[in-house]
Tab-separated table of C-alpha atoms in Angstrom:
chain	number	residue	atom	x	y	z
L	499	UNK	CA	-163.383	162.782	44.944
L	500	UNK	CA	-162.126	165.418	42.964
L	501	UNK	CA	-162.351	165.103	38.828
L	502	UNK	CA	-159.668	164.073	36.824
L	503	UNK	CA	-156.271	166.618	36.325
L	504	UNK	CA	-154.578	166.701	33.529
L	505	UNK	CA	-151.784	164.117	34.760
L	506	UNK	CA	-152.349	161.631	37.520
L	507	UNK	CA	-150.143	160.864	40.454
L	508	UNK	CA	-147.973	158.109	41.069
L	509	UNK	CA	-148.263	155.998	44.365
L	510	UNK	CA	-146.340	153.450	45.933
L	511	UNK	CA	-147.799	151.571	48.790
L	512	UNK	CA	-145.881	149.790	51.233
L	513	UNK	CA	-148.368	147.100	51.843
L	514	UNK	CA	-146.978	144.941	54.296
L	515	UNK	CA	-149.697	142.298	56.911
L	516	UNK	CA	-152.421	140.939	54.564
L	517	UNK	CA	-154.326	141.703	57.770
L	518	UNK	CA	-154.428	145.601	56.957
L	519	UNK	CA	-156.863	144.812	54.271
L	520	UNK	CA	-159.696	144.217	57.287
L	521	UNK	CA	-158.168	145.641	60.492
L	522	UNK	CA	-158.173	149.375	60.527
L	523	UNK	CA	-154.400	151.021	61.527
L	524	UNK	CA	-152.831	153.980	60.863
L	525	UNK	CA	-151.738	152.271	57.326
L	526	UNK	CA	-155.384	151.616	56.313
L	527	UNK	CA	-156.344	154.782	57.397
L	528	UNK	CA	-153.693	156.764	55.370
L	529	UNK	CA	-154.876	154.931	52.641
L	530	UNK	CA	-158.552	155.427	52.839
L	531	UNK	CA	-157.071	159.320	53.204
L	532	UNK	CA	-155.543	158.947	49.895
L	533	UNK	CA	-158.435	157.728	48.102
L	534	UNK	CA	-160.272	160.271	49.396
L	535	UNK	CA	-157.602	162.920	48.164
L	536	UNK	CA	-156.463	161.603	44.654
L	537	UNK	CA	-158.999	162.572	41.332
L	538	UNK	CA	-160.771	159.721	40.565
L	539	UNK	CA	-159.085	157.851	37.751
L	540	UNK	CA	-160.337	156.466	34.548
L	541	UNK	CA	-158.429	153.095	35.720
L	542	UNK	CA	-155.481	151.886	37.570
L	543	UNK	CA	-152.394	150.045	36.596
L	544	UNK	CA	-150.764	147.987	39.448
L	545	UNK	CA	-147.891	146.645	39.650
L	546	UNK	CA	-147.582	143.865	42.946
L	547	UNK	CA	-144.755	142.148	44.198
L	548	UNK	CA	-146.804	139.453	43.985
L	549	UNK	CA	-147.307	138.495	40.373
L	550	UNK	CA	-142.900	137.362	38.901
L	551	UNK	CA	-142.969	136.031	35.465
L	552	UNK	CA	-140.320	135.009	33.327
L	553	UNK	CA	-140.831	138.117	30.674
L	554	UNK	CA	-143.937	140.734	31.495
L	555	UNK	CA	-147.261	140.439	31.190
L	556	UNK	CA	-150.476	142.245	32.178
L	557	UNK	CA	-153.873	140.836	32.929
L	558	UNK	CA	-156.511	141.709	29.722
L	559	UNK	CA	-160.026	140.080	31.151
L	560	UNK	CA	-162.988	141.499	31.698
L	561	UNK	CA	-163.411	140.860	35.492
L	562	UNK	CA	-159.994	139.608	37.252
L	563	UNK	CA	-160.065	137.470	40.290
L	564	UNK	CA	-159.284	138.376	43.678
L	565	UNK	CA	-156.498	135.988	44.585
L	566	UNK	CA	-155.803	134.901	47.775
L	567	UNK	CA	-151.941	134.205	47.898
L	568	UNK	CA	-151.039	133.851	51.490
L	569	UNK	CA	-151.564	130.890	54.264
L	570	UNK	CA	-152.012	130.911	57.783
L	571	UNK	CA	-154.970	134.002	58.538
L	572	UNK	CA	-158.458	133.620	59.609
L	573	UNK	CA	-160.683	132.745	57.415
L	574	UNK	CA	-162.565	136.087	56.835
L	575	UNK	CA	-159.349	137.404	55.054
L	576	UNK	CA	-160.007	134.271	52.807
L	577	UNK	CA	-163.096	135.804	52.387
L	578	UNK	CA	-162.490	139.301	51.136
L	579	UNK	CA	-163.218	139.665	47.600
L	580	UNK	CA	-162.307	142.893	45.271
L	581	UNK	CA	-164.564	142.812	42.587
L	582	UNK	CA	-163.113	145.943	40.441
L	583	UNK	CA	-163.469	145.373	36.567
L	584	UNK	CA	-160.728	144.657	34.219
L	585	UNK	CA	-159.720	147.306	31.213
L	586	UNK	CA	-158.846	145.400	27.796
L	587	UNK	CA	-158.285	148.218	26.547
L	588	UNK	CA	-155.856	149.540	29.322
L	589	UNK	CA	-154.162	145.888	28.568
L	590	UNK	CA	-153.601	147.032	25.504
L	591	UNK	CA	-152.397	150.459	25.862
L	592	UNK	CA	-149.362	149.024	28.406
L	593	UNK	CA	-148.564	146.442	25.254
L	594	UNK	CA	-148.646	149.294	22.732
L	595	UNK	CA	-146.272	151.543	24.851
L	596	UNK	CA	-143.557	149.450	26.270
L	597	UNK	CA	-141.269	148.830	23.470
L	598	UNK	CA	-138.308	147.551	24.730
L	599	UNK	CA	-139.976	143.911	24.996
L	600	UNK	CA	-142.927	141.860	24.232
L	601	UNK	CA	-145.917	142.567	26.775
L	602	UNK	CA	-147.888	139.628	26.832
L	603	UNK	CA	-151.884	139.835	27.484
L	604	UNK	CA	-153.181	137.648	30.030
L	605	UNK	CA	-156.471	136.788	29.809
L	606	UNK	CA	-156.832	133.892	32.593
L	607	UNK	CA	-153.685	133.014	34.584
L	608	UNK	CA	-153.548	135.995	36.928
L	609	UNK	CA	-156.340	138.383	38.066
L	610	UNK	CA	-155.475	140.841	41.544
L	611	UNK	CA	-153.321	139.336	43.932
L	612	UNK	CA	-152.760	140.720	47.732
L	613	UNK	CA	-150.292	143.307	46.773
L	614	UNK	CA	-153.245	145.037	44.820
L	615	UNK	CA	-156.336	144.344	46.470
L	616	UNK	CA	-154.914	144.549	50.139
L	617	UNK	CA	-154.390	148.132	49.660
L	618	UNK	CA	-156.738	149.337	46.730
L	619	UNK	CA	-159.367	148.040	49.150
L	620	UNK	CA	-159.201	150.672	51.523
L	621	UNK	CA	-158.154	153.596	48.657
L	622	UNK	CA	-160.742	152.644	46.671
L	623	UNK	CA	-163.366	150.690	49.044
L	624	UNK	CA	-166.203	150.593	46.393
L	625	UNK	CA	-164.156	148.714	43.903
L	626	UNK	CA	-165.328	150.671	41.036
L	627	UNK	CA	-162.527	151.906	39.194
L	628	UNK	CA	-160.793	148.964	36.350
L	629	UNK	CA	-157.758	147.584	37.537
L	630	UNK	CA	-154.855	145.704	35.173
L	631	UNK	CA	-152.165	144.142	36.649
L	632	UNK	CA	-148.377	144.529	35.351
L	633	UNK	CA	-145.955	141.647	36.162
L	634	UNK	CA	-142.887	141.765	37.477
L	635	UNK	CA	-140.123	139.854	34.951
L	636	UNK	CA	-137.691	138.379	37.524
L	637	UNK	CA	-135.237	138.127	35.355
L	638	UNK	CA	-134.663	141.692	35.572
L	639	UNK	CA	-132.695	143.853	37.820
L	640	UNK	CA	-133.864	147.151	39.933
L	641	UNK	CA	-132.351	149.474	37.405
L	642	UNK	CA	-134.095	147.423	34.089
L	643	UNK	CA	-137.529	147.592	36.135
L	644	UNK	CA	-136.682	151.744	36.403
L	645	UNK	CA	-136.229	151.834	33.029
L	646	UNK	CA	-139.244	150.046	31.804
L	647	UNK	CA	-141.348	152.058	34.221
L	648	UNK	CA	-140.121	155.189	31.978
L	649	UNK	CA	-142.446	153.804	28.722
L	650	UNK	CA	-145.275	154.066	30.341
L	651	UNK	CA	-145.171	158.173	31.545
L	652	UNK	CA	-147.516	158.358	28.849
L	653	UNK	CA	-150.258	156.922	30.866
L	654	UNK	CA	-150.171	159.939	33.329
L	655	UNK	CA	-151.600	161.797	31.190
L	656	UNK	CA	-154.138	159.754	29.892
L	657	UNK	CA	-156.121	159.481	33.236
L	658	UNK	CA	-154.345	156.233	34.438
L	659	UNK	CA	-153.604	155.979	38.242
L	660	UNK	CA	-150.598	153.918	38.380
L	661	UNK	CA	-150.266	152.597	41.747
L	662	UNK	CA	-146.997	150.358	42.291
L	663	UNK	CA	-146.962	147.944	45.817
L	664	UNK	CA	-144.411	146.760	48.079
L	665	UNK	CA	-142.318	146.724	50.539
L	666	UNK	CA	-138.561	148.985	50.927
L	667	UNK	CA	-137.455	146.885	53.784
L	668	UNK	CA	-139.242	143.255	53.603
L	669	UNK	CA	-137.463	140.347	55.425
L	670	UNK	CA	-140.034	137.954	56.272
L	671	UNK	CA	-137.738	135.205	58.305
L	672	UNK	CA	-137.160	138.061	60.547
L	673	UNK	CA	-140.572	139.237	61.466
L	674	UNK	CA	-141.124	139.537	64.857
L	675	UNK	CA	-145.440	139.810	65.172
L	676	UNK	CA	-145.010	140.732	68.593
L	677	UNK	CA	-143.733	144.042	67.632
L	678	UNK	CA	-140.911	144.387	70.628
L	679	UNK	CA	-138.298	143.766	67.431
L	680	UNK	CA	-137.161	146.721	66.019
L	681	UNK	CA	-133.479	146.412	63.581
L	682	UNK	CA	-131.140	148.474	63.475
L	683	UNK	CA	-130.303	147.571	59.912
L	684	UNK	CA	-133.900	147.730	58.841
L	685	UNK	CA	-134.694	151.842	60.440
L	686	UNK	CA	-131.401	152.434	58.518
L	687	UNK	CA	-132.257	151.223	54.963
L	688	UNK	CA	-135.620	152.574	54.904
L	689	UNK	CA	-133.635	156.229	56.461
L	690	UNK	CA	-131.311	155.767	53.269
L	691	UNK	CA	-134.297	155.115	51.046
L	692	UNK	CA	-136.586	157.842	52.035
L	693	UNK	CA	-133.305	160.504	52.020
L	694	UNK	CA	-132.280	159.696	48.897
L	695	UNK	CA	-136.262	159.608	47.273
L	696	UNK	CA	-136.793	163.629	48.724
L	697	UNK	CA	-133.661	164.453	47.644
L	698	UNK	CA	-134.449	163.194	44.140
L	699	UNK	CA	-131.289	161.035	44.146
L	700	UNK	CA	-132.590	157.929	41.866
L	701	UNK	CA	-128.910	156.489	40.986
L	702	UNK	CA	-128.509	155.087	44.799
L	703	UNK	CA	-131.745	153.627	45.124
L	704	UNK	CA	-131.824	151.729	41.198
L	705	UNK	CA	-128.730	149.837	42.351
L	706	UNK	CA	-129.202	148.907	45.818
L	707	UNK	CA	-127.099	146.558	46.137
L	708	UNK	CA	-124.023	149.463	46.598
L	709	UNK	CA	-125.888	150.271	50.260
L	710	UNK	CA	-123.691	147.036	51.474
L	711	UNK	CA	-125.106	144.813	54.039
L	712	UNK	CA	-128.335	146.418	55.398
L	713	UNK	CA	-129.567	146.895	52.052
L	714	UNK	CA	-128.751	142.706	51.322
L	715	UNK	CA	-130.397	141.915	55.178
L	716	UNK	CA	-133.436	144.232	54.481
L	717	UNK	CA	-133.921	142.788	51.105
L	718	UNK	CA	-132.943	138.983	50.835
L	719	UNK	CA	-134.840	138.691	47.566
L	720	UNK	CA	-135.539	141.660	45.451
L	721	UNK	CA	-139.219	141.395	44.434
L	722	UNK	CA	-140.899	143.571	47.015
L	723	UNK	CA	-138.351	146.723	46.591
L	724	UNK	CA	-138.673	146.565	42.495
L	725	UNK	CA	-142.055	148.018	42.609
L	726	UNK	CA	-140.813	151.270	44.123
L	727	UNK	CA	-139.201	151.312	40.921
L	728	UNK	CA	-141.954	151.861	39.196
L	729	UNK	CA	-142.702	154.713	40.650
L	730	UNK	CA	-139.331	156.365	40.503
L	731	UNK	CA	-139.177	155.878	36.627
L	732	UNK	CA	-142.742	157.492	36.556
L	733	UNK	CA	-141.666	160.566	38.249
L	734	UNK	CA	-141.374	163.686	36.657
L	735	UNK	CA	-139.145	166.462	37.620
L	736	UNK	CA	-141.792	168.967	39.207
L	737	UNK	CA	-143.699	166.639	40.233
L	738	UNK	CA	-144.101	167.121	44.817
L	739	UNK	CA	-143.091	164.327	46.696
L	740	UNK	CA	-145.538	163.282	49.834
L	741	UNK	CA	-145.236	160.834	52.062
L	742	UNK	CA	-148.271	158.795	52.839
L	743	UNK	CA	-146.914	156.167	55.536
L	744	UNK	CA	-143.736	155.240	57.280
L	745	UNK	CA	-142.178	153.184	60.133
L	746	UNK	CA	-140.536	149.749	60.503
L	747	UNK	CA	-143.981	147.436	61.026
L	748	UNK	CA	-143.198	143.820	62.938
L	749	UNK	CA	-139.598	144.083	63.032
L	750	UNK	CA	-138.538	143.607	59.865
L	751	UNK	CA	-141.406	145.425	57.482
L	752	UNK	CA	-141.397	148.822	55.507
L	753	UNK	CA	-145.059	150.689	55.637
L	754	UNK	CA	-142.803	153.447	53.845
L	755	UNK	CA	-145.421	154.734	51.187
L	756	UNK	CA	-145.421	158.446	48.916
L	757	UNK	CA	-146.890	159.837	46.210
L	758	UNK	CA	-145.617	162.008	43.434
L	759	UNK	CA	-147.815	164.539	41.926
């Protein structure tokens, strides 16, 4: 991997089948590609659609646990552990800078749900770079989760990967595992997203809600599209946008993913 730059990227991951963590796809494999590509950072703040909270808070242990928060899959996903360390001290940094609200430290409710591990394990398969998880306060809307992400610029420059994870499109009572689904509504939301994120057009995507119906179908609850949020409020104005993945996965799934920086 190459040494650190003076300010890190910015990912967003679409993460989308659990699965990806241990079957190999063009998903895992733009990921591994990533990894492979990105300076090595001194630590990584995530921020999952898995982890809502009433308020925000991010995990301060030593060594978080690799949670399994799904049902249904064979046992060897069960199985996969992520054993990255924790950063205190990275805890404490994301307390220090957001000051719009309290940051609460965590040290034994949460650890590195699916959203993190799923895809950290193929960017970074060793598992040796800290990880801290950032909640997601579900009390908030797109545009508030934007403008937290702002506070915490500061961390690009301080060697932190921040790597946010969801999903632009997620619908999960319409996924079709066959794959012979594909929705109209679904190619077009994701089409809107992605035009307006090269185009640098943040005001459309922070309020969502003004795309109408395929935005409401493609997101029935909002916790998997507030991540890319995250990422939008961390980007800086000459920063290059990549994409790293794309496509509507089992009908009703994003695997949209980019990078800025």
């Amino acid at each position: 991997m190459k040494s650190n730059s003076k300010k890190m990227p910015v990912v967003f991951l679409g993460h989308g089948n659990p699965m990806y963590a241990i079957e190999s796809n063009i998903y895992s494999q733009a990921w591994e590609q990533l990894g492979k590509s990105l300076p090595k950072p001194k630590a990584i703040l995530a921020i999952s659609a898995h982890w809502l909270t009433e308020g925000t808070s991010v995990t301060a242990m030593e060594y978080p646990e690799t949670i399994h928060d799904f049902g249904g899959f064979p046992q060897k996903l069960f199985d996969v552990q992520y054993p990255a360390p924790g950063s205190i001290g990275l805890a404490k940094r994301v307390k220090e800078l957001v000051t719009s609200r309290n940051v609460e430290l965590d040290h034994q409710d949460w650890g590195l749900d699916h959203g993190t591990w799923a895809v950290l394990k193929s960017v970074y398969p060793n598992a040796d770079v800290p990880v801290v998880q950032l909640s997601l306060d579900m009390r908030l809307s797109s545009k508030e989760h934007y403008e937290l992400a702002k506070e915490l610029k500061g961390l690009r420059e301080e060697g932190i990967l921040i790597a946010a994870s969801g999903n632009v499109v997620h619908n999960l009572r319409l996924v079709d595992f066959s794959g012979n689904q594909l929705y109209p509504w679904a190619t077009r939301f994701n089409d809107f997203f992605k035009t307006e994120l090269l185009a640098g057009r943040h005001d459309a995507l922070i309020n969502p809600e003004l795309f109408g119906e395929d935005a409401l179908i493609s997101n029935p609850t909002w916790e998997h599209y507030w991540p890319a949020m995250y990422a939008l409020g961390l980007q800086d104005s000459e920063d290059a946008i990549e994409i790293i993945t794309d496509g509507i996965d089992i009908g009703s799934i994003s695997m949209l993913s980019f990078k800025f920086g």
